[in-house]
Amino acid sequence: MHFDLSIMIRRPPGDVFAFLRDKDKYLQEPGSPVLVLEQTTPGSAGVGTRYREVVQMLPFVRGEVLSVITLFDPGERLQEDFEGAGMKGHLAYRFVLEDGGTRLIQQQTVEPLGLLRVAEPIIRRALTRQLRKRLEAIKEVLESGWVVAEQAEGPQGHSA
């Protein structure tokens, strides 16, 4: 399944990038399906940084998702690969300066594994709603006065 979404955010690309770079440092909204989001490698975010998420998939079912940053180009692009909770995929963000703000472009590929393949149409609808809702939440937080926190060690290298 491939998803191609975008949203206009009234903040500079560097701010939007910093927010997504530091995704593990912010509290999740009440009702968020993400119960835990933590960086599992030491140091500042960059290529090779790994994360662990625990997500609520169904009322009594939780899943773990592990991800790694594969491309880190400050203010321009951020990409990661992920696997867990019966799926694997790739997430790519682009940060495009537009009309004094940022067009955040999200392209995501998700492949259900095993028995989840038969539920792909249901998963597609649910993910489409969740991804759109998440972009709206990012916009709301960033436009409501969120302040960029600088990385202590500075950004790490780029990758293709």
Coordinates of C-alpha atoms in Angstrom, one line a residue:
M1 CA 0.0 0.0 0.0
H2 CA 1.3 3.4 -0.9
F3 CA 0.2 6.7 0.7
D4 CA 1.0 10.1 -0.7
L5 CA -0.2 13.0 1.5
S6 CA 0.7 16.6 2.1
I7 CA -0.2 19.5 4.3
M8 CA 0.6 23.2 4.4
I9 CA 2.1 24.4 7.8
R10 CA 2.7 28.0 8.6
R11 CA 6.3 27.4 9.9
P12 CA 9.7 27.3 8.2
P13 CA 10.9 23.9 6.9
G14 CA 13.7 23.8 9.6
D15 CA 11.1 24.0 12.4
V16 CA 8.9 21.2 10.8
F17 CA 12.0 19.1 10.3
A18 CA 13.1 19.6 13.9
F19 CA 9.7 18.6 15.2
L20 CA 9.7 15.3 13.3
R21 CA 13.4 14.8 14.1
D22 CA 12.7 14.9 17.8
K23 CA 9.4 12.9 17.6
D24 CA 10.3 10.9 20.7
K25 CA 10.6 14.0 22.9
Y26 CA 6.9 15.0 22.9
L27 CA 3.9 13.7 24.8
Q28 CA 1.3 12.0 22.6
E29 CA -2.1 13.5 22.5
P30 CA -4.8 11.8 24.7
G31 CA -6.3 9.0 22.8
S32 CA -3.3 8.5 20.5
P33 CA -2.7 5.0 19.4
V34 CA 1.0 5.5 20.2
L35 CA 1.5 4.4 23.8
V36 CA 5.3 4.5 23.9
L37 CA 7.8 6.2 21.6
E38 CA 11.5 6.1 22.5
Q39 CA 14.8 6.4 20.9
T40 CA 16.9 3.3 21.5
T41 CA 20.3 4.5 20.3
P42 CA 22.4 7.0 22.1
G43 CA 23.1 10.6 20.8
S44 CA 21.3 13.0 18.5
A45 CA 19.0 11.9 15.7
G46 CA 20.7 11.0 12.4
V47 CA 21.2 8.2 10.0
G48 CA 21.1 4.9 11.9
T49 CA 19.1 6.3 14.9
R50 CA 16.6 3.6 16.0
Y51 CA 13.2 4.0 17.7
R52 CA 10.8 1.7 19.5
E53 CA 7.0 2.3 19.5
V54 CA 4.2 0.5 21.2
V55 CA 0.9 1.1 19.5
Q56 CA -2.6 0.2 20.5
M57 CA -3.9 -1.7 17.5
L58 CA -7.3 -3.0 18.8
P59 CA -8.9 -2.5 22.2
F60 CA -6.9 -5.3 23.8
V61 CA -4.1 -5.7 21.3
R62 CA -0.8 -3.8 21.3
G63 CA 2.1 -4.1 18.9
E64 CA 5.7 -3.1 18.8
V65 CA 7.2 -1.2 15.8
L66 CA 10.9 -0.8 15.4
S67 CA 12.2 1.9 13.0
V68 CA 15.6 3.3 11.8
I69 CA 16.4 6.6 10.2
T70 CA 17.8 5.9 6.7
L71 CA 18.1 9.5 5.3
F72 CA 18.7 12.7 7.4
D73 CA 18.9 15.9 5.4
P74 CA 18.0 18.8 7.8
G75 CA 15.2 21.0 6.6
E76 CA 14.9 19.0 3.3
R77 CA 14.2 15.2 3.8
L78 CA 13.8 12.7 6.5
Q79 CA 13.2 9.0 5.9
E80 CA 13.0 5.8 7.9
D81 CA 12.3 2.1 7.5
F82 CA 10.0 0.3 10.0
E83 CA 8.8 -3.2 10.9
G84 CA 6.5 -4.6 13.5
A85 CA 2.9 -5.2 14.5
G86 CA 2.5 -7.4 11.4
M87 CA 3.8 -4.8 8.9
K88 CA 6.9 -3.4 7.4
G89 CA 7.4 -0.2 5.4
H90 CA 9.1 3.0 4.5
L91 CA 8.3 6.6 5.5
A92 CA 9.6 9.6 3.7
Y93 CA 9.1 13.3 4.5
R94 CA 10.0 16.2 2.3
F95 CA 9.9 19.8 3.6
V96 CA 9.2 22.3 0.8
L97 CA 9.3 26.0 1.3
E98 CA 6.0 27.4 0.0
D99 CA 4.3 30.7 0.5
G100 CA 6.4 31.5 3.6
G101 CA 5.6 28.2 5.2
T102 CA 6.2 24.5 4.6
R103 CA 4.5 22.0 2.5
L104 CA 5.1 18.8 4.4
I105 CA 4.9 15.9 2.0
Q106 CA 4.6 12.4 3.4
Q107 CA 5.1 9.3 1.2
Q108 CA 4.7 6.0 3.0
T109 CA 4.7 2.4 1.8
V110 CA 3.2 -0.2 4.2
E111 CA 3.2 -3.9 3.5
P112 CA 1.0 -6.1 5.7
L113 CA 2.7 -9.4 6.5
G114 CA 1.3 -12.9 7.0
L115 CA -2.4 -13.1 7.7
L116 CA -2.8 -9.3 7.7
R117 CA -2.5 -9.4 3.9
V118 CA -6.1 -10.5 3.6
A119 CA -7.2 -7.5 5.6
E120 CA -5.4 -5.0 3.4
P121 CA -8.5 -3.1 2.2
I122 CA -9.6 -2.5 5.9
I123 CA -6.0 -1.6 6.9
R124 CA -5.8 0.8 4.0
R125 CA -8.9 2.7 5.0
A126 CA -7.8 2.8 8.7
L127 CA -4.3 4.0 7.9
T128 CA -5.5 6.6 5.5
R129 CA -7.6 8.2 8.3
Q130 CA -4.9 7.8 10.9
L131 CA -2.2 9.4 8.6
R132 CA -4.4 12.3 7.7
K133 CA -5.3 12.8 11.4
R134 CA -1.6 12.7 12.3
L135 CA -0.7 15.4 9.7
E136 CA -3.4 17.6 11.0
A137 CA -2.2 17.1 14.6
I138 CA 1.4 18.0 13.6
K139 CA 0.1 21.2 11.9
E140 CA -1.9 22.1 15.0
V141 CA 1.0 21.7 17.4
L142 CA 3.5 23.6 15.1
E143 CA 1.1 26.5 14.4
S144 CA 0.1 26.8 18.1
G145 CA 3.5 28.2 19.2
W146 CA 5.7 25.1 19.6
V147 CA 9.3 26.1 20.2
V148 CA 12.3 24.3 18.5
A149 CA 14.7 22.7 20.9
E150 CA 18.2 22.5 19.5
Q151 CA 20.0 19.1 19.4
A152 CA 22.8 19.0 22.0
E153 CA 25.2 17.2 19.7
G154 CA 24.1 18.6 16.3
P155 CA 22.8 16.6 13.4
Q156 CA 24.5 13.4 12.2
G157 CA 25.4 12.5 8.6
H158 CA 23.3 12.1 5.5
S159 CA 22.6 9.0 3.5
A160 CA 21.1 8.2 0.1

